[in-house]
mmCIF file of C-alpha atoms and ligand atoms in Angstrom:
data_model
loop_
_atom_site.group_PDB
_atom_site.id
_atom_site.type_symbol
_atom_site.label_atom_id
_atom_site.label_comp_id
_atom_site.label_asym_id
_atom_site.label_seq_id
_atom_site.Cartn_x
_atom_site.Cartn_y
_atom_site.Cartn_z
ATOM 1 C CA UNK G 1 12.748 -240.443 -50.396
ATOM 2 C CA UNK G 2 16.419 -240.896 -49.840
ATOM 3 C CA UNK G 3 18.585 -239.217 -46.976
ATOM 4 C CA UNK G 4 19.057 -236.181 -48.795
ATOM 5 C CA UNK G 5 15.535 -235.587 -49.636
ATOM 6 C CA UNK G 6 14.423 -236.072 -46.022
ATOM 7 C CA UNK G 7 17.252 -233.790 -44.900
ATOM 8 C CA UNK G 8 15.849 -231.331 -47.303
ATOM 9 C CA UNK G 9 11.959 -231.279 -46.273
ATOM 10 C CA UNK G 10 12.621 -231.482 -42.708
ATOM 11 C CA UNK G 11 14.640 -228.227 -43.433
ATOM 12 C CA UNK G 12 12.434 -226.363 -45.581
ATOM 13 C CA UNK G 13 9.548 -227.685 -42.148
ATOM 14 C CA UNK G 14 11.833 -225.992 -40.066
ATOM 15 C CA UNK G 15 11.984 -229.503 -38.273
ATOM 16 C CA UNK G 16 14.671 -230.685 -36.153
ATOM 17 C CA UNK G 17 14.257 -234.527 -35.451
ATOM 18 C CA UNK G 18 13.158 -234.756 -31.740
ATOM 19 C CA UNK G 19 14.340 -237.750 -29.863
ATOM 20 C CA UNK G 20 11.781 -237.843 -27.073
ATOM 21 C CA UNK G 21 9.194 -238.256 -30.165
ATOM 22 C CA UNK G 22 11.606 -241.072 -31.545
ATOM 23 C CA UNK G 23 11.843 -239.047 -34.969
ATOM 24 C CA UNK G 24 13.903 -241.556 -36.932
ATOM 25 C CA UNK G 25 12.890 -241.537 -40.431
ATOM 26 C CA UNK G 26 13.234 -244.093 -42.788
ATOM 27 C CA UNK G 27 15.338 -243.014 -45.833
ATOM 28 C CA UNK G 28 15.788 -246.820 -47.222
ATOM 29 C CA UNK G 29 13.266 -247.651 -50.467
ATOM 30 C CA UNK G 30 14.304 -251.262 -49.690
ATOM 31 C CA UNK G 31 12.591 -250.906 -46.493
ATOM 32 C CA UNK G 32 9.639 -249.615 -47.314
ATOM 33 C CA UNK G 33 9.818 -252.740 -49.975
ATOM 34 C CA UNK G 34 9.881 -254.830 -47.336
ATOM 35 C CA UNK G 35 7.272 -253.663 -45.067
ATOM 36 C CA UNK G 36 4.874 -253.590 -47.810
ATOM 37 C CA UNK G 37 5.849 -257.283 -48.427
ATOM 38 C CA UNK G 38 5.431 -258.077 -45.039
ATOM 39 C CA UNK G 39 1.741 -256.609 -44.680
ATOM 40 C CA UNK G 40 0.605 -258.564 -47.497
ATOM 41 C CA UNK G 41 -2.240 -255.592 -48.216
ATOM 42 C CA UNK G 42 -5.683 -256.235 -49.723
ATOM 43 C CA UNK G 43 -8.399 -253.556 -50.722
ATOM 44 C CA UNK G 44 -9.851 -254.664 -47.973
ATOM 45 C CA UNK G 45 -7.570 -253.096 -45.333
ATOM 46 C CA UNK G 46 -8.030 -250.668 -42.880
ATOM 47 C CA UNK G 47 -4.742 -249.817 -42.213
ATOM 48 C CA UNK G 48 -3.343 -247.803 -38.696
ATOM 49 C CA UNK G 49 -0.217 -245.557 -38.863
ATOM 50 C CA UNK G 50 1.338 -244.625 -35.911
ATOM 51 C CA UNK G 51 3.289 -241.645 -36.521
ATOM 52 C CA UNK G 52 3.553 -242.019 -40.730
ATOM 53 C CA UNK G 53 5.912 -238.875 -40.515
ATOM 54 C CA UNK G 54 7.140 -237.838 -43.966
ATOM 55 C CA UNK G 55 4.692 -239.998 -45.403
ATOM 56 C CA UNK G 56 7.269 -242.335 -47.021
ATOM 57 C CA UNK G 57 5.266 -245.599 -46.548
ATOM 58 C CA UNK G 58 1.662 -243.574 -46.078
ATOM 59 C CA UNK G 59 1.026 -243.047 -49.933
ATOM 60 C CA UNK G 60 2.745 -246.338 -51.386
ATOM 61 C CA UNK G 61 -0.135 -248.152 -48.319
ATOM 62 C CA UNK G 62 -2.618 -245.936 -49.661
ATOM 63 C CA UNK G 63 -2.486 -247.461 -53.267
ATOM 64 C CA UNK G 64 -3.043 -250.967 -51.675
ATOM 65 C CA UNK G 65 -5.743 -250.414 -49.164
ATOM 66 C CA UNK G 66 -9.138 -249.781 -48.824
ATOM 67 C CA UNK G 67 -8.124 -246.553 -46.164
ATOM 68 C CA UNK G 68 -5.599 -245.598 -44.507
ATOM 69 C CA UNK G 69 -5.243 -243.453 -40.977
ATOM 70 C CA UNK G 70 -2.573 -241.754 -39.909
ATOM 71 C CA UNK G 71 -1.946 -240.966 -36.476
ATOM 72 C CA UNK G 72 0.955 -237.997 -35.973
ATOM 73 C CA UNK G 73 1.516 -236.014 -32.849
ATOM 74 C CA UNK G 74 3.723 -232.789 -34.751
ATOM 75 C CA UNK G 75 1.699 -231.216 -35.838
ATOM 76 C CA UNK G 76 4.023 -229.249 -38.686
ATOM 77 C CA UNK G 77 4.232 -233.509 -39.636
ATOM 78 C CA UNK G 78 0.651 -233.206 -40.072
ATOM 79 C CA UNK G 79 -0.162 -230.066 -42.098
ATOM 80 C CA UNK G 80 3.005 -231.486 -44.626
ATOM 81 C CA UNK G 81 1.107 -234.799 -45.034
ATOM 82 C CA UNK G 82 -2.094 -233.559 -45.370
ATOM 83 C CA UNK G 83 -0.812 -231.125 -48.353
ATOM 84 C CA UNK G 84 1.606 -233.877 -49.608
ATOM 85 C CA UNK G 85 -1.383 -236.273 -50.147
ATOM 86 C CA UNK G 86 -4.388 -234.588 -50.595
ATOM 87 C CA UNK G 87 -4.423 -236.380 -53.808
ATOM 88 C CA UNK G 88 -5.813 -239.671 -52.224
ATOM 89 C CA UNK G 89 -9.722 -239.502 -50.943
ATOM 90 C CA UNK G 90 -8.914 -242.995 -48.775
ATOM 91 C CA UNK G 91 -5.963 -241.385 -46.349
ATOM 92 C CA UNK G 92 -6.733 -239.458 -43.362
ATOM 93 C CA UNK G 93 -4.280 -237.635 -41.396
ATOM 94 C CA UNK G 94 -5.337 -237.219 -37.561
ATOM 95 C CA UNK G 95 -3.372 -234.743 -34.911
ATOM 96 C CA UNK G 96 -2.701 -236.482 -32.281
ATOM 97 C CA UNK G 97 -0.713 -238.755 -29.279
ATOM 98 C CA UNK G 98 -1.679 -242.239 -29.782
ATOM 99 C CA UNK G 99 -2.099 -243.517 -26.590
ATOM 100 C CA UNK G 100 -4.322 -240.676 -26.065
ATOM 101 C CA UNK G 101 -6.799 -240.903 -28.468
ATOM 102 C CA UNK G 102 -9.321 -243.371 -29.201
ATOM 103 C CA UNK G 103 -8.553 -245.201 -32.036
ATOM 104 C CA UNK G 104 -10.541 -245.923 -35.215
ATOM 105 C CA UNK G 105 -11.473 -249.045 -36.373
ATOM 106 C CA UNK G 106 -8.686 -250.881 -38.003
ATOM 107 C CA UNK G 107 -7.893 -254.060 -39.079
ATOM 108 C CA UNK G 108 -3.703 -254.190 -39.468
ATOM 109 C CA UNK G 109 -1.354 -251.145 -37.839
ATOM 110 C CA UNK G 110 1.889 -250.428 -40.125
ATOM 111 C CA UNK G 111 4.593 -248.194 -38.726
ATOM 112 C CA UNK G 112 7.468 -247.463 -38.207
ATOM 113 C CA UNK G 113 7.213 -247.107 -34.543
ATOM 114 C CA UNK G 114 8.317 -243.937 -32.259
ATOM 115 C CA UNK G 115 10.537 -246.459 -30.125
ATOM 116 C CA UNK G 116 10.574 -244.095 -26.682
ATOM 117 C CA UNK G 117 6.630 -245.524 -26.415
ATOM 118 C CA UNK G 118 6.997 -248.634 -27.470
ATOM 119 C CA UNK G 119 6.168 -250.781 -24.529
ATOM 120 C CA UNK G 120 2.835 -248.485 -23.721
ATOM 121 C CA UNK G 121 1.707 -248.371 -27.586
ATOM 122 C CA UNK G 122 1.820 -252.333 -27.379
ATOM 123 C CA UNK G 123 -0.386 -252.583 -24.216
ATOM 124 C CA UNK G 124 -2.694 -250.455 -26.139
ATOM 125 C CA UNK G 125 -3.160 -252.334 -29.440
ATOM 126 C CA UNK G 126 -2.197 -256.052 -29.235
ATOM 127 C CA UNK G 127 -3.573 -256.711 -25.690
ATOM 128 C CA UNK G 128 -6.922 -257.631 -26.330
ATOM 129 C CA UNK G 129 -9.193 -259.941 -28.168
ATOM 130 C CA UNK G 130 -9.825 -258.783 -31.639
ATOM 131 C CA UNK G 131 -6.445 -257.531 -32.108
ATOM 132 C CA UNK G 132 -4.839 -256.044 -35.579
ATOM 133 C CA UNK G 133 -2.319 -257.594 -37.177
ATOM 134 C CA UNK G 134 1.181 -255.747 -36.401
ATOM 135 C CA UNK G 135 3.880 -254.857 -39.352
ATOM 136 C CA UNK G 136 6.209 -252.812 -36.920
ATOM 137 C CA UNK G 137 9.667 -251.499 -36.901
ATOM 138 C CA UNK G 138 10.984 -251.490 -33.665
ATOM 139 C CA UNK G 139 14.060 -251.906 -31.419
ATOM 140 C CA UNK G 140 15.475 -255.405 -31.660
ATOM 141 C CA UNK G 141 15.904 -256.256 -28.186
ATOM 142 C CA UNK G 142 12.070 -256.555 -27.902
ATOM 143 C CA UNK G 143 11.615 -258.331 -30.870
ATOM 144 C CA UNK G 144 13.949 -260.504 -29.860
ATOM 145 C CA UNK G 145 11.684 -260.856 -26.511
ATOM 146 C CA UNK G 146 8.852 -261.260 -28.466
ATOM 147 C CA UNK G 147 9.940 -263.872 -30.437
ATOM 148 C CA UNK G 148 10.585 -266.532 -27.883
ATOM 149 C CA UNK G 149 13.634 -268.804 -28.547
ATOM 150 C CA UNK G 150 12.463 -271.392 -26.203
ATOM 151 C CA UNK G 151 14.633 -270.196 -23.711
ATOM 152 C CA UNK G 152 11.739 -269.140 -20.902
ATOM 153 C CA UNK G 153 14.314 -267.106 -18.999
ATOM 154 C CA UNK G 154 14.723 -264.557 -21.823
ATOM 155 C CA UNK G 155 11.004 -263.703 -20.772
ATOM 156 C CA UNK G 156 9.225 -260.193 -19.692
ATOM 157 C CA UNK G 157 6.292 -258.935 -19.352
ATOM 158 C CA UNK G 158 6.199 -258.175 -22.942
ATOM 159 C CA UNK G 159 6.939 -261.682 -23.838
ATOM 160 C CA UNK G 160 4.324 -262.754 -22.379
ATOM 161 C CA UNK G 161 1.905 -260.422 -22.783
ATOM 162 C CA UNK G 162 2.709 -260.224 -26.938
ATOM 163 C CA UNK G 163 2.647 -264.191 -27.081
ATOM 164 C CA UNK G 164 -0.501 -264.475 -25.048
ATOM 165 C CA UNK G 165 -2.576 -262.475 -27.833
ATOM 166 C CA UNK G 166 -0.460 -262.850 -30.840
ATOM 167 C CA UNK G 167 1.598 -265.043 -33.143
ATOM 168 C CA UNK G 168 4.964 -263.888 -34.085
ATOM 169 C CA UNK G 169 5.162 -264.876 -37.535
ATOM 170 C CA UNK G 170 8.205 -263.069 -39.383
ATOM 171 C CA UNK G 171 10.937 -261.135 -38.631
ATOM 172 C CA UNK G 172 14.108 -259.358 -40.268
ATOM 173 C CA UNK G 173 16.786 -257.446 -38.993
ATOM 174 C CA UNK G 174 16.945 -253.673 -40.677
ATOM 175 C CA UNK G 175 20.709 -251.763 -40.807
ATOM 176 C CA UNK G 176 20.531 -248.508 -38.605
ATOM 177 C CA UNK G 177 21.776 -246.830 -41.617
ATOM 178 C CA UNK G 178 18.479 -247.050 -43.182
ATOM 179 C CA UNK G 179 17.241 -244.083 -41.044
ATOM 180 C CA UNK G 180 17.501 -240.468 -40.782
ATOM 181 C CA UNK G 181 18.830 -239.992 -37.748
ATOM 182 C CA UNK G 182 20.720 -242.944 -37.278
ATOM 183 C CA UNK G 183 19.276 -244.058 -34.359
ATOM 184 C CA UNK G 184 21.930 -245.522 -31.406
ATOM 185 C CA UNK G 185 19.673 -248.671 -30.812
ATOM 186 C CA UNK G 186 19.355 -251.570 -33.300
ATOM 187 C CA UNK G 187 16.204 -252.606 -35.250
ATOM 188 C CA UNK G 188 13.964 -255.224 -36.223
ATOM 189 C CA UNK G 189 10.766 -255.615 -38.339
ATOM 190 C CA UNK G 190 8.465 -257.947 -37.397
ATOM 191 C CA UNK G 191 5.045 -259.187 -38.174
ATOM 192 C CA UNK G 192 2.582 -260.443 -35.685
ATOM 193 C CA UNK G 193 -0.812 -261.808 -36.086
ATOM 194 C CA UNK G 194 -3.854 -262.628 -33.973
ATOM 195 C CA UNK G 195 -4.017 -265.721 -32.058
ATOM 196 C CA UNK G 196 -7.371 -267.799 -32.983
ATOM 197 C CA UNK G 197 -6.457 -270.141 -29.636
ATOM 198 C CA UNK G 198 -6.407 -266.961 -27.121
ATOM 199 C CA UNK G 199 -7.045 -268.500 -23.425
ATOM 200 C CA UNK G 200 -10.648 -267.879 -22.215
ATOM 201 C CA UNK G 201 -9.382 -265.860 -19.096
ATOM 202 C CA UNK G 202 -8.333 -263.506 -21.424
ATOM 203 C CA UNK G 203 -11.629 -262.367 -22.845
ATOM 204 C CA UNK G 204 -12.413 -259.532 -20.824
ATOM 205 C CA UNK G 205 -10.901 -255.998 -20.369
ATOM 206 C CA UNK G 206 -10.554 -256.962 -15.932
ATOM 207 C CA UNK G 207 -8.921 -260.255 -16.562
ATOM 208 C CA UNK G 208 -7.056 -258.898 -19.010
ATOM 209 C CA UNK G 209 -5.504 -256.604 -16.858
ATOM 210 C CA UNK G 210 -5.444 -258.484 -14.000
ATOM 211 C CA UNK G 211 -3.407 -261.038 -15.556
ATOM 212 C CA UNK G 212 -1.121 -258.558 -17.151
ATOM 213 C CA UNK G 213 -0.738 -257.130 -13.566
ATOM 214 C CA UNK G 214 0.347 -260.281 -12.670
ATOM 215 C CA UNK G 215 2.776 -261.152 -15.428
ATOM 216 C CA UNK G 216 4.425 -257.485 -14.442
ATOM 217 C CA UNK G 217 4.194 -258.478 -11.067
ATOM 218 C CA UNK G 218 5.827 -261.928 -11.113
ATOM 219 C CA UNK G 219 8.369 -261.289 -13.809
ATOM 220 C CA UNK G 220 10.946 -259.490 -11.341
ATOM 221 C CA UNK G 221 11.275 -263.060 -9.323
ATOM 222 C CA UNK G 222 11.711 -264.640 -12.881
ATOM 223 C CA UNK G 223 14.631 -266.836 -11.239
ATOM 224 C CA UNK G 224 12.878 -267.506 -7.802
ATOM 225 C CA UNK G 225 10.056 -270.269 -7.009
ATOM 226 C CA UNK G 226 6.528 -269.056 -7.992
ATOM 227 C CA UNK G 227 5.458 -268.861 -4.508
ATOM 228 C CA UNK G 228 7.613 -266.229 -3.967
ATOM 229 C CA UNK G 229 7.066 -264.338 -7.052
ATOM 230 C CA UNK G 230 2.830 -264.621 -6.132
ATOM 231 C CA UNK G 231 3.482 -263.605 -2.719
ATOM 232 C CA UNK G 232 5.372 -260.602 -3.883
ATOM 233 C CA UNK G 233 2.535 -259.612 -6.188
ATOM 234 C CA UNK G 234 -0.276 -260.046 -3.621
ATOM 235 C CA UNK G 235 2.041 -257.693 -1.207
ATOM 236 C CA UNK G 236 2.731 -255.463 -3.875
ATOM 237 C CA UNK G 237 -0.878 -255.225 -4.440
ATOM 238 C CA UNK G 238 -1.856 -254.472 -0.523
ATOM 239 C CA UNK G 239 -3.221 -258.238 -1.207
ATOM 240 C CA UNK G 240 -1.427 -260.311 1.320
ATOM 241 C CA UNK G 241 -4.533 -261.831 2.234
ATOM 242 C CA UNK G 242 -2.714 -264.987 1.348
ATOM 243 C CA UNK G 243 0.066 -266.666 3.158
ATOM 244 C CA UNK G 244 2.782 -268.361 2.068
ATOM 245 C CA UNK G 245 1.313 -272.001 2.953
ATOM 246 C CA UNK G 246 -2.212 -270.745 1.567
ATOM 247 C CA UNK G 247 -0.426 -269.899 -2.349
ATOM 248 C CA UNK G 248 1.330 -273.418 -2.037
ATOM 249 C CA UNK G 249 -1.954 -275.454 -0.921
ATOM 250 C CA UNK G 250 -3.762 -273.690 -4.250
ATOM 251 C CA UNK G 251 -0.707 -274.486 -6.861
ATOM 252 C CA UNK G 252 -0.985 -278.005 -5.520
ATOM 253 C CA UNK G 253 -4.395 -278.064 -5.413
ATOM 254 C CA UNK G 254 -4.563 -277.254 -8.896
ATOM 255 C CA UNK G 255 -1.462 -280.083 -10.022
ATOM 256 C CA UNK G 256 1.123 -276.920 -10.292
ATOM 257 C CA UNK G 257 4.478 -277.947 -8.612
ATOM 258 C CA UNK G 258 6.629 -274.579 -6.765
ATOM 259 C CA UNK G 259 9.227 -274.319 -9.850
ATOM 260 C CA UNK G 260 11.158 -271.649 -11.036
ATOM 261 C CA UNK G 261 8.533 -268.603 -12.439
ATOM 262 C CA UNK G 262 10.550 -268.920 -15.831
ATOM 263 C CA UNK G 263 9.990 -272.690 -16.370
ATOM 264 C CA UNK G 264 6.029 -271.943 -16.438
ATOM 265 C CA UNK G 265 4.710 -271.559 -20.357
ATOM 266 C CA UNK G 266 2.293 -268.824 -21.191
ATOM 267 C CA UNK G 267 -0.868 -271.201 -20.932
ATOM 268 C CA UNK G 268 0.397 -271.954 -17.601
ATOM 269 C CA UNK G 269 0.560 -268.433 -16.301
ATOM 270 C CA UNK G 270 -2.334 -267.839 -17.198
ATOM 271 C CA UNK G 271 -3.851 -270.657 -15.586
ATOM 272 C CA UNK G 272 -2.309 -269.514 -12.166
ATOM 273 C CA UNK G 273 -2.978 -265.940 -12.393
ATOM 274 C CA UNK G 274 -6.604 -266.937 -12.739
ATOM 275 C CA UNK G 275 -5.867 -268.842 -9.555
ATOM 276 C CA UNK G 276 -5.361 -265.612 -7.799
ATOM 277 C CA UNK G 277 -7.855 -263.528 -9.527
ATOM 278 C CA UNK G 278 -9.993 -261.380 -7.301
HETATM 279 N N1 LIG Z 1 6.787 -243.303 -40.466
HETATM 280 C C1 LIG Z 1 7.859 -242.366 -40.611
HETATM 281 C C2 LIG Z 1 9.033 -243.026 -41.275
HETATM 282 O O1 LIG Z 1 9.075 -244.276 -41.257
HETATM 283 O O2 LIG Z 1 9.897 -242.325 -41.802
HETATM 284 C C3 LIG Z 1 8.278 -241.767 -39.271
HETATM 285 C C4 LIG Z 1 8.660 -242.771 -38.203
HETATM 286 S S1 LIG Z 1 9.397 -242.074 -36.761
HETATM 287 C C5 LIG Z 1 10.263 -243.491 -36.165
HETATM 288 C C6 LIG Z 1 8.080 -241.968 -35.565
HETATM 289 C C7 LIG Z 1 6.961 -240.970 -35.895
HETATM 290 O O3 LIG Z 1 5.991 -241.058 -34.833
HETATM 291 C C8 LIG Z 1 7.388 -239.527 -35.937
HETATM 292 O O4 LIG Z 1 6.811 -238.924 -37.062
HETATM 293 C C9 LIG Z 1 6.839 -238.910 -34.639
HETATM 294 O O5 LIG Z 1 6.537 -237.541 -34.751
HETATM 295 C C10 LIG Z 1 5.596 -239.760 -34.419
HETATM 296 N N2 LIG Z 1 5.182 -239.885 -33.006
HETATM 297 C C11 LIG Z 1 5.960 -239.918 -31.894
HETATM 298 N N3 LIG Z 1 5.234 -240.105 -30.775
HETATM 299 C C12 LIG Z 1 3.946 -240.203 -31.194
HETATM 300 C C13 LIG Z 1 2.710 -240.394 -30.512
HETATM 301 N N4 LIG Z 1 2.681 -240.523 -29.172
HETATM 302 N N5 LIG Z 1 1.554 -240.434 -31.232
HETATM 303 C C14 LIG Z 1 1.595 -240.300 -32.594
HETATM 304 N N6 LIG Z 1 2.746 -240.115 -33.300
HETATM 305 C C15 LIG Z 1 3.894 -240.074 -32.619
#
């Protein structure tokens, strides 16, 4: 499906591309190479789609995989795909926002991401234990976040929160001219995979979110000591049941010296968020 071709069927659809729903479709066959590379797919895979749109990676997937679902919130998107590939008994096509619905069992998620929910669609699917593996398109400032050069003061929430779970594993720049619209921010695909070391703290759904709380919470005194950063956290949380001598007793306590909240490593935050778990 070249540009024309696209341009063509989301005419005949009546479909103007709607930025708030990050409608960007891929026009590039080299892409779609290249994201089928990167999933290395088995008949074994249960693949997850997030918004397959035209289809232009949904049928080529289907061909590899044991099944394939496709989660699109147009519906006129949805009645084209499930016309356009009726022929395969393995794909389904649901209606649908996906950080609405509950999502069916999957073992990899491919797409070609709607970039204005990135950050939310993330939180969703990667942060938990027995997470997919991820062969995403997205905007290359956050893959550049995700994968960490080293430098700990390039890190966010979503840094930390990707690397806690996952292991960025390849990545490669894609031209903005591969899309139809071209869309005004750059891109990046990237491939991330499970971690088999995840921290123990980070087994359940509580201390999961309590420590991703704490990462958000944190994060904005990225260039201050920690105590500061955990005392504006526990205030921000109405928790300011600890005072500033009481958060440096535990770090001590606990062999953490007051440093900088970027010079910490991931294993460390965690460590100290479970500190201050309540
Ligand atoms: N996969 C297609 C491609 O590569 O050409 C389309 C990708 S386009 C970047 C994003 C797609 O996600 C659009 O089809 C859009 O309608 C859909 N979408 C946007 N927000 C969504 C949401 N919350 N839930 C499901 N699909 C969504």
């Amino acid at each position: 499906m070249n540009k024309k071709e696209v341009q063509l069927i989301l005419k005949q659809l009546g479909i103007i591309p709607n930025k708030m729903l990050g409608q960007n479709f891929l026009t590039d066959k080299n892409v779609v190479k290249k994201i089928i590379k990167f999933s290395e797919v088995s008949q074994n895979d249960i693949i997850l789609e997030i918004g397959p749109g035209l289809g232009i990676l949904t049928g080529e997937l289907a061909d590899l995989s044991k099944k394939i679902y496709g989660i699109e919130i147009d519906n006129r998107l949805c009645s084209y795909l499930k016309d356009k590939l009726s022929i395969y008994d393995n794909i389904e096509i649901i209606h649908g926002d996906v950080l609405d619905i509950e999502l069916p069992n999957h073992n990899k998620v491919i797409s070609n991401i709607p970039y204005t929910i990135t950050g939310p669609l993330i939180d969703k699917i990667f942060f938990n234990i027995n997470s997919p593996k991820g062969i995403l398109l997205l905007e290359k400032s956050i893959a550049n976040r995700i994968f960490l050069s080293g430098n700990y003061k390039d890190y966010s929430r979503i840094s930390i929160g990707v690397n806690a779970f996952m292991k960025p594993v390849l990545r490669s720049d894609i031209s903005r001219q591969s899309f139809y619209p071209i869309p005004k921010i750059e891109l990046s695909l990237i491939k991330i995979v499970p971690r088999d070391d995840i921290h123990p703290f980070l087994s359940e759904k509580d201390s999961i979110n309590f420590f991703l709380k704490f990462v958000a919470g944190i994060m904005p005194y990225k260039n201050k000591n920690i105590v500061n950063g955990i005392g504006y956290f526990l205030k921000n949380l109405n928790a300011n049941h600890h005072t500033r001598e009481k958060i440096l007793e535990i770090l001590y306590k606990n062999n953490f010296e007051n440093k900088k909240v970027f010079s910490f490593n991931i294993e460390e935050l965690i460590e100290i968020s479970k500190l201050f778990y309540y």
